[in-house]
Coordinates of N, CA and C in Angstrom, one line a residue:
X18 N -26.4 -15.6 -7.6 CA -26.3 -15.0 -6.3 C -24.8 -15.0 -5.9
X19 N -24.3 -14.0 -5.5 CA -22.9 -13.9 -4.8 C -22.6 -14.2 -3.7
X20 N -21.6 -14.7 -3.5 CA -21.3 -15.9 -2.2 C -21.0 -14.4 -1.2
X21 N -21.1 -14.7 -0.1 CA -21.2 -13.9 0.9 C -19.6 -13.4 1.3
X22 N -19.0 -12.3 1.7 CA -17.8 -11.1 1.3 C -17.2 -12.5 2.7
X23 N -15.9 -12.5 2.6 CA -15.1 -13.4 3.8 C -13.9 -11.9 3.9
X24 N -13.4 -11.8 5.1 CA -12.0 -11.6 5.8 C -10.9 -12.1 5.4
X25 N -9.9 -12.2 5.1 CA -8.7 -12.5 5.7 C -7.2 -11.9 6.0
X26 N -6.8 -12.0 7.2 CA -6.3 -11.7 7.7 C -4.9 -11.6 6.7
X27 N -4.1 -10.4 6.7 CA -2.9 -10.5 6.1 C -1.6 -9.8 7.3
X28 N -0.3 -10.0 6.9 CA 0.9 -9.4 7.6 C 0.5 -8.0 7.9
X29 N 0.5 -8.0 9.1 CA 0.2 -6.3 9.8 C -1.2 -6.1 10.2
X30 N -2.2 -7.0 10.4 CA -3.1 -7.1 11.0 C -4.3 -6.3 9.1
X31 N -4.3 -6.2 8.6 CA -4.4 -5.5 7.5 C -5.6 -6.6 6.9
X32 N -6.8 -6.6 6.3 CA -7.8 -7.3 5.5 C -8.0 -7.1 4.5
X33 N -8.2 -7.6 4.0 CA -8.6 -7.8 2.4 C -9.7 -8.6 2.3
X34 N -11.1 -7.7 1.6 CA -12.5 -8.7 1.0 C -12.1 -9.5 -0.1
X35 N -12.6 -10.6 0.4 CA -12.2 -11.5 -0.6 C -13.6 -11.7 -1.4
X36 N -14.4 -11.7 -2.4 CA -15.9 -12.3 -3.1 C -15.2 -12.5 -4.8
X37 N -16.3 -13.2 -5.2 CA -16.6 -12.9 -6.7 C -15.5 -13.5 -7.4
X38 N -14.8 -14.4 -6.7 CA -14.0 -15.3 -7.0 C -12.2 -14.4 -7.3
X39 N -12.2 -13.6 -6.4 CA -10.8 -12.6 -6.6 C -10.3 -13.2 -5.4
X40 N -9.2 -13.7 -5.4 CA -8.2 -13.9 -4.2 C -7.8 -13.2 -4.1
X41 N -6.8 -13.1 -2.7 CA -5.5 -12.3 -2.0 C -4.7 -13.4 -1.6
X42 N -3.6 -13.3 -1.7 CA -2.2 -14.1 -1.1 C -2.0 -12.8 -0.1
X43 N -0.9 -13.2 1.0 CA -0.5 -12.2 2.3 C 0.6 -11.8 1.6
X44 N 1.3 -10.3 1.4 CA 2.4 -9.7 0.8 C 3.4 -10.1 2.0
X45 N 3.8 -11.1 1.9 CA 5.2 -11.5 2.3 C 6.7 -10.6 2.3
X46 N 7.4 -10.5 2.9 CA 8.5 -9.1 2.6 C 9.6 -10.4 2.7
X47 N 10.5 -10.5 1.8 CA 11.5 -11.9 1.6 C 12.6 -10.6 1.0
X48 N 13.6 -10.7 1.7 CA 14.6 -9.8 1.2 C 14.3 -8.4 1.0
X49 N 13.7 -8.0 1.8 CA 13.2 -6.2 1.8 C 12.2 -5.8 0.4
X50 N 11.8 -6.8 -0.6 CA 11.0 -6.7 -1.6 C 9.3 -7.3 -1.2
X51 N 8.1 -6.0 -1.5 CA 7.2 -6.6 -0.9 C 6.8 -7.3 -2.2
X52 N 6.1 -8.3 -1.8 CA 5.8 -9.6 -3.1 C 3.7 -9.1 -3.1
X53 N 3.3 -8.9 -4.4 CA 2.2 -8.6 -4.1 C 1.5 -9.9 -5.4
X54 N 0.3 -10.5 -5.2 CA -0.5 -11.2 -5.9 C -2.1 -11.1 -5.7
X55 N -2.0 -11.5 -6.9 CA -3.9 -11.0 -7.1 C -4.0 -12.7 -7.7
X56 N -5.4 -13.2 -7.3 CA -5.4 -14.6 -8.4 C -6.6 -14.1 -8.8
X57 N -6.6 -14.3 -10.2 CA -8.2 -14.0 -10.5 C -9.0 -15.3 -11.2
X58 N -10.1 -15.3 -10.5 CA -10.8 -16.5 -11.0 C -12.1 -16.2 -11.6
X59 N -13.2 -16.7 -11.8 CA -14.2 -16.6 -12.5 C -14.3 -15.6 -13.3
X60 N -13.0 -15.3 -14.3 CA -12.3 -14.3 -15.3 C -13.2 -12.8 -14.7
X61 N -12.8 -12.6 -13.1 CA -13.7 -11.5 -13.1 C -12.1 -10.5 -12.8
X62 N -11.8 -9.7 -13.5 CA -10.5 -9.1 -13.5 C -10.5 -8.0 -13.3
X63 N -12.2 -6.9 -13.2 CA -11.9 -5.9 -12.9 C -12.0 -5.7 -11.1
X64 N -12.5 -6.8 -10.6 CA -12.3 -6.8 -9.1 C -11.1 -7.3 -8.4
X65 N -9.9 -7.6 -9.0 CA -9.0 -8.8 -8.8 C -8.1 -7.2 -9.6
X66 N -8.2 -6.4 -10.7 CA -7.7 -5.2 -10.1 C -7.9 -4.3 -9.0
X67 N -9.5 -4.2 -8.8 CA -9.2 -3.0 -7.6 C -8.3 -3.5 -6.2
X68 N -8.0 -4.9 -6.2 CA -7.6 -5.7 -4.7 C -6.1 -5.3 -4.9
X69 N -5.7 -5.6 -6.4 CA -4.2 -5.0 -6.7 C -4.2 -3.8 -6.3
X70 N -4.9 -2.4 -6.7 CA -4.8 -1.1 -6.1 C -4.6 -1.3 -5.2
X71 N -5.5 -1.8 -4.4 CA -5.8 -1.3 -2.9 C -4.3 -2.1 -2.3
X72 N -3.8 -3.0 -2.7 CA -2.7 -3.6 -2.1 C -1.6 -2.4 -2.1
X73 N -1.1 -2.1 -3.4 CA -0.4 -1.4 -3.9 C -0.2 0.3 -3.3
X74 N -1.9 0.7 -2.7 CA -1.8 1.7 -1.9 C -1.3 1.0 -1.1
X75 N -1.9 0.1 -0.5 CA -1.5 -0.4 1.5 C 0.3 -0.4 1.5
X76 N 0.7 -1.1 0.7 CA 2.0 -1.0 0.8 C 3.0 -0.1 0.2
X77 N 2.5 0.9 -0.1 CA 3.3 2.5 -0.8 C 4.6 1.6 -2.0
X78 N 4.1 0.8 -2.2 CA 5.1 0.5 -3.8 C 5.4 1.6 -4.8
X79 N 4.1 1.9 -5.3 CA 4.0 3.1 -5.9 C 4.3 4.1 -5.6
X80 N 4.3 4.4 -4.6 CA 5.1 5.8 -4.0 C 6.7 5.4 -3.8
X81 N 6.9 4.5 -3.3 CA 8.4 4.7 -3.7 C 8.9 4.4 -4.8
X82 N 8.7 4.0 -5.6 CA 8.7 3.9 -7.3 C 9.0 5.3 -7.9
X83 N 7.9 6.1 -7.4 CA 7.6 7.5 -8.3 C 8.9 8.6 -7.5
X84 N 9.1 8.0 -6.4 CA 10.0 9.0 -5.4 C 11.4 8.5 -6.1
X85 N 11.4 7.5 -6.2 CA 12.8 6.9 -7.1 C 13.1 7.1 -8.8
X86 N 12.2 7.9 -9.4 CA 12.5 8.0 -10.7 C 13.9 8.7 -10.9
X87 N 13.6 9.9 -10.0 CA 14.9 10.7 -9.8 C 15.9 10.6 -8.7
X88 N 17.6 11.3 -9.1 CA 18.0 10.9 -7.7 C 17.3 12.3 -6.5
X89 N 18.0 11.9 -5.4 CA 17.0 12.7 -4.6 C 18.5 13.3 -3.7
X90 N 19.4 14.4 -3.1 CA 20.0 14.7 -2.8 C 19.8 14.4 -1.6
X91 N 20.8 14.3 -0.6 CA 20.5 13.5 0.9 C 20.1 15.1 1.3
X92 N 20.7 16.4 1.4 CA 19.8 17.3 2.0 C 18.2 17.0 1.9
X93 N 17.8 16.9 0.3 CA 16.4 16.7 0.2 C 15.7 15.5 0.8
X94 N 16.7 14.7 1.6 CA 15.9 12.9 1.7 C 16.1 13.6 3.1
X95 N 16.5 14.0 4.1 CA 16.9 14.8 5.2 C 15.3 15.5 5.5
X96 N 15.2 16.6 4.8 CA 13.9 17.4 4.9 C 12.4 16.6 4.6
X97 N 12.8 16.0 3.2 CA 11.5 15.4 3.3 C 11.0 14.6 4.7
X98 N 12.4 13.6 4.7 CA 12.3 12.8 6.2 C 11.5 13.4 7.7
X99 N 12.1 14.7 7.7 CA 11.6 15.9 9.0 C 10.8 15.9 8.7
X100 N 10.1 16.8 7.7 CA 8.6 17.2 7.2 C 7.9 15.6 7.3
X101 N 8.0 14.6 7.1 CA 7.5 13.4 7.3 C 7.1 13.2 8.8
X102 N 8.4 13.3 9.6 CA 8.1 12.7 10.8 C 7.4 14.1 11.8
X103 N 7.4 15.1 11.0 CA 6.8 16.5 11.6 C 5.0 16.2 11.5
X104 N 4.4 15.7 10.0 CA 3.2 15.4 9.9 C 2.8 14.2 10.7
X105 N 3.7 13.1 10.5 CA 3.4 12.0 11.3 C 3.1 12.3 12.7
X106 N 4.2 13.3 13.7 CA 3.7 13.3 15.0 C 2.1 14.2 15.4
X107 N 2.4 15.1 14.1 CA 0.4 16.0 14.5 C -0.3 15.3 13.9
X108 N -0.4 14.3 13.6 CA -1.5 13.1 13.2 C -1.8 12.3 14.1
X109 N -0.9 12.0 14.9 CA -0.8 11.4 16.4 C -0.8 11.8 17.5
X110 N -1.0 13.0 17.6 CA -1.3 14.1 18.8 C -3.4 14.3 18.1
X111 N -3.2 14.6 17.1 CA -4.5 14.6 16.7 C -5.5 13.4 17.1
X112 N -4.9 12.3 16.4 CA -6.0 10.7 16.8 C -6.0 10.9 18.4
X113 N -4.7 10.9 19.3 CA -4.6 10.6 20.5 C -5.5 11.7 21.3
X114 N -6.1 13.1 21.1 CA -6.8 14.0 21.4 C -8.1 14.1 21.3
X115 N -8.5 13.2 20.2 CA -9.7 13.2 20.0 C -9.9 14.0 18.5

């Protein structure tokens, strides 16, 4: 029988299920680098990956990785930027409306 799913609280108000013997450490940000860990225990490693994914979305690592393969011209870090904070505000006129 599996021990019952626990909470814990990480930086940014943010949770993480913890069961099945998969920890989470809190992604600490030490010098502008986010630090991510998975501990895996009761050799169960395909749950102790999906905690890695899901960290790895939460904190857009990956996305700025893939945005940094190439350089990016400040015109284009400019627009993307606008187009960014253009989607961000009708996302938040949206939640705030209902």
């Amino acid at each position: 029988m599996a021990p019952p799913r626990a909470a814990e609280p990480q930086d940014g108000g943010a949770e993480v299920a913890r069961t099945r013997g998969g920890t989470s450490r809190p992604a600490g940000r030490s010098g502008g680098q986010a630090r991510l860990a998975i501990t895996v225990t009761h050799n169960d490693v395909e749950f102790a990956l999906r905690l890695l994914k899901r960290q790895l979305q939460k904190s857009g690592l990956l996305r700025e990785l893939r945005r940094r393969r190439q350089y990016e011209k400040p015109s284009e870090r400019r627009r993307r930027q606008k187009r960014a904070g253009i989607r961000n505000t009708r996302k938040r006129a949206r939640l705030a409306h209902g």
